[in-house]
Amino acid sequence: MPELSTRFDFKKVESFWCKYWEDNNIFHGQVHPDKKSYSIVIPPPNVTGILHMGHALNNTLQDIIIRYKRMQGFETCWMPGTDHAGIATQNVVEKKLAKEDKTRYDVGREEMLKQLWAWKKEYGDTIINQLKKLGASCDWSRTRFTMDDQYSEAVRLVFVKLYEKGLIYKGKYIINWCPRCQTALSDEEAEHKDHQGSLYYIKYPIKDAQTNGLQFLTVATTRPETMLGDTAVAVNPNDERYKNVLGRTLILPLMEREIKVISDDFVKPEFGTGAVKVTPAHDPNDFAMGQRHQLEFLNVMHPDGKMNELAGEFSGIDRFEAREAILDALEERKLLEKVEQHAHAVGHCYRCHTVVEPYLSKQWFVKMRPLAEPAVQVVKEGKVKFHPERWTKVYLNWMENIRDWCISRQIWWGHRIPVWYCQDCPQDQNIIVSVKAPAKCPQCQSTNLIQDEDVLDTWFSSWLWPFATFGWPENKADVNFFYPTSSLFTASEIIFFWVARMVMAGLEFIGDIPFEDVYIHGTVRDSKGIKMSKSLGNAIDPLEIIGEYGADALRFSLIINSGQDLYISKEKFEVGRNFANKIWNASRLVLMNISLEERNIDLTKDVDTTQLDLASKWIISKFYITLKKIDLAIEKYRFSEAENLIYEFFWHNYCDWYLEIIKNKFDDPNIQKVAFAILENFIRITHPFMPFVTEEIWKNLSVKEGALAIQAWPDLKKELIDEKSSEQMQTVIELITQIRNIKAQWNIKPQQKIDLAFSSTKKENWLTDNEDILKKIGNIDIVSYQEQLDIKEAATGLVEQVKFAIPLGSLIDIEQEKKRIIIQKDQHTKNCVSLEKRLGNQKFLDKAPEAVVAKEKERLVTLKDKIKELETVIQNIG
RNA sequence: GGGCGGUUAGCUCAGUUGGUUAGAGUGUCACGUUGACAUCGUGAAGGUCACAAGUUCGAGUCUUGUACCGCCCACCA
């Protein structure tokens, strides 16, 4: 056996196994006639940058379940890949250009795309490498990108299908416009943030107002600059205050344009003045009113946020400067009645955080209602399940109020919209929608075609991820075998962006759900609770942790902290590092002490478990009890619980007790076998959580050739769970713990041997058989049994509960001990009273389960016994 | 405005259908190392389970309300 170092050297080990797994194609999944499939598609990380802690968490979770299922014999496939992330990636490359004082227009579309692809290559590769370092057991041969040729074809095909079904349309609507990115955004991409703004009250003069009548109609607005595009003022039809002005004409200040006063139910009389300016081209509500009342749509802004020529004297000024200028101008004309503080939500671009502008523009949309209905059904029927369950409601609520999806983006990085316009056909009849670029116009045969300049929303490709990655529509076999996928792991932020849309796409294009279980995990935050992000500078780089503590440590520590949101600081990773090291060293101990020829041990066949010592029976039982709980926890996606079980079992059962007990008994072949078999099985079940250290140990155990990653998950052998032995061992543990306590209290050094006498009435045979444990672990030298303990002699050491006495009178302070005993007696008496009260309650006897009542009764008896005993002791000591 | 989650030891969190004396990790303190591991071992201290009321024989757990923290959704200009 090779010399093993006393520290787990993760650096060497990790790179070795990464390479080994990949070179041997361990994680490749393929259609298999006799096996069930278990598949996961990775939430493809954006190629905008490198992986952060959130990715580490997300991918560790997936890796745990896929490794678990692989060991259970499923044909597994974990699909890796990356997302082109449209606007986000274009933004980072634009930022790079900006450092050279260039814009995308300076370099042109073609060159820009070249640079984008170069960026994608660099960061895409980095991301895949980082995933490998984390230990992710993806099927690397399948690595996909949302803009692969075949994938792009699927995207275009989907567009064509939806278009032909009438679910895609083009139209002029108010969309969220980012003046910096100069593109449309979907509703989900406009992040609303609370903003302490102002509400401006502006007086609109009434035309032909009577000198003694109302001269002005005052409206309230948060965006005065849009008033330049007003084409009406609306009041509620039931608002008595404005009955008289309804239908009259106002003079729009600054523009001196005539606009009408209209009535609309939308207007809430209690807000502001009850009169609202209507700007149909710059506000979604006003847009709707504009349509209802056939108003004019006046767009007063350029796409870059500057006022346009329709803004008169304000033309060319940026929207926010224009706001100030307009307010000044109004003030000058005494038309600004007042300004109030007003908190409201303002939309921001989710990528560059610029304030978005509701903007009238012609865009492509997907009609969502017909797609949403079946997607609501499958969740209601439980075919797609959320974990934790509460997210179901969030999903359904969004789905049931879904709005059409704006899918066109005025950027260059992405899937070009598969629409061509014939330049020789009349407008509105010149649209050609096609998967492949058409050579000529099907109507007029003209070759004078131009493709739509826009690209598709990045999510328009991501929503096909669960089947397009498996080769849809070409590769039917893979799709049939691996689709629907089994589970999806993601953060709550993208339930709407991605999860919901994948359900819709799966049902629409494949006719089946994309996944059965959706596991929503928490957000990774720093120790102050602030979301980790590169821009805030509070991020902990997973690679740094891997370098310092190891990938296993990173994985283990993240998962054990992953109940809800995670508050992470660097020290938290010590748990994982220490545990990996503990596993390593315990394995060393076992390996150094065994001389087994045959290492493939089956505990049911190769060991006569009935002849085993108490501790061995106990550790076997403990293992299988733990295994059962772990299986349950993983199936319920309770990974932190599973890790806790593993940690507790190994450290506090196997190492602290079992190995300590058997340390000097390694010459017993049965003990060797048990110690080895339990370690070997433990290594198997720990593998999904800590793949590297377990692979390395597995190699040293030399049970079998081949990677641990493809070994079988242990069967639950219920027949090896020996409850009696478990209980007895538990008593021994308690005994020893009690003695340790006493020693600590009495300032006796732990290693100092003491004598122990059992009262014979409480002596049990099994205990005499296990004196060796007491001697060795408890440092108890002589165990003697006496008919009747000399109470006086034993009094000072009498420790109820554990049913034994330590005659150590010379070593302890009798007065102090007396006090202790009296306090104890009082406490017991108190407990006794409350217990008697409870047991005297008829309702309790009637309603509580029998087992509870029986236990309570038993407890009362023991309590009374103890009190008596203590009383005698007190008497005896005087 | 609507919805969701949280509040348990100094810190980070478990606590599964209500059932003995509420647990762990970490930190603190004490003691300990003759060869698995100091990334270790043994032990101690530390909790009115946010607050209030209710249901119950019994509440950290269920109900209602309050406070604070966090998140998501929403077109009140």
Coordinates of C-alpha atoms (C1' of nucleotides) in Angstrom, one line a residue, chain A residues 7 220 266 268 271 285 342 344 390 393 403 496 564 567 572 578 581-582 585-586 588 638 651-652 660 663 740-741 744 749 801 841 843-844 847-849 859, chain B residues 3-6 12-16 19-21 24-27 31-33 36-44 56-57 70-77:
Chain A
R7 CA -3.3 15.7 5.0
A220 CA -50.4 65.7 -11.9
F266 CA -59.3 54.3 -15.8
K268 CA -59.1 57.5 -10.3
F271 CA -55.3 60.5 -7.1
N285 CA -52.2 53.2 -19.8
H342 CA -44.0 61.1 -4.3
H344 CA -43.3 55.3 -6.9
R390 CA -44.7 27.3 -2.2
K393 CA -48.4 29.6 -6.3
R403 CA -49.1 39.1 -21.0
F496 CA -40.7 33.6 -15.1
Q564 CA -32.9 28.8 2.2
Y567 CA -25.0 33.7 4.1
K572 CA -17.7 28.6 6.4
N578 CA -12.0 19.6 7.9
N581 CA -9.5 15.6 6.0
K582 CA -11.2 13.6 8.6
N585 CA -7.4 10.2 8.0
A586 CA -9.9 7.7 9.2
R588 CA -5.7 5.9 6.5
R638 CA -33.2 17.7 1.3
W651 CA -17.5 11.7 12.5
H652 CA -19.5 11.0 15.7
E660 CA -11.7 4.3 19.1
K663 CA -8.2 0.6 17.6
R740 CA -16.5 11.9 31.5
N741 CA -18.8 14.5 32.8
A744 CA -14.7 17.0 34.4
K749 CA -8.0 14.1 34.5
Q801 CA -29.7 7.9 35.6
N841 CA -55.5 14.2 34.0
K843 CA -58.2 13.8 29.3
F844 CA -54.5 13.1 28.9
K847 CA -56.4 11.3 24.3
A848 CA -52.7 10.9 24.3
P849 CA -51.3 7.9 22.4
R859 CA -40.6 8.0 33.7
Chain B
rG3 C1' -48.4 38.0 -2.3
rC4 C1' -44.4 35.0 -0.1
rG5 C1' -40.5 33.9 3.3
rG6 C1' -37.9 34.7 7.9
rU12 C1' -24.8 30.6 10.9
rC13 C1' -28.8 27.4 11.0
rA14 C1' -31.6 22.2 11.9
rG15 C1' -35.9 21.0 14.5
rU16 C1' -40.4 16.1 9.1
rG19 C1' -45.5 14.4 22.8
rU20 C1' -40.0 13.3 27.9
rU21 C1' -35.1 17.7 29.9
rA24 C1' -25.8 20.9 15.4
rG25 C1' -21.7 23.6 13.3
rU26 C1' -18.8 27.6 14.6
rG27 C1' -17.0 31.0 18.3
rC31 C1' -8.4 20.2 30.1
rG32 C1' -5.8 16.8 26.8
rU33 C1' -1.4 14.8 22.0
rA36 C1' -5.3 8.2 11.8
rC37 C1' -6.4 13.2 12.1
rA38 C1' -4.5 20.0 16.3
rU39 C1' -7.9 20.8 9.7
rC40 C1' -7.6 16.5 16.4
rG41 C1' -9.9 14.7 21.2
rU42 C1' -12.9 15.3 26.0
rG43 C1' -15.8 18.5 28.6
rA44 C1' -18.2 23.3 30.3
rU56 C1' -55.2 21.6 23.2
rC57 C1' -54.3 17.1 28.5
rG70 C1' -35.9 40.2 3.4
rC71 C1' -37.8 38.8 -1.4
rC72 C1' -41.3 38.8 -5.5
rC73 C1' -45.3 40.8 -8.3
rA74 C1' -48.3 45.4 -9.7
rC75 C1' -50.1 50.5 -15.3
rC76 C1' -52.4 54.9 -9.8
rA77 C1' -50.6 59.3 -13.6

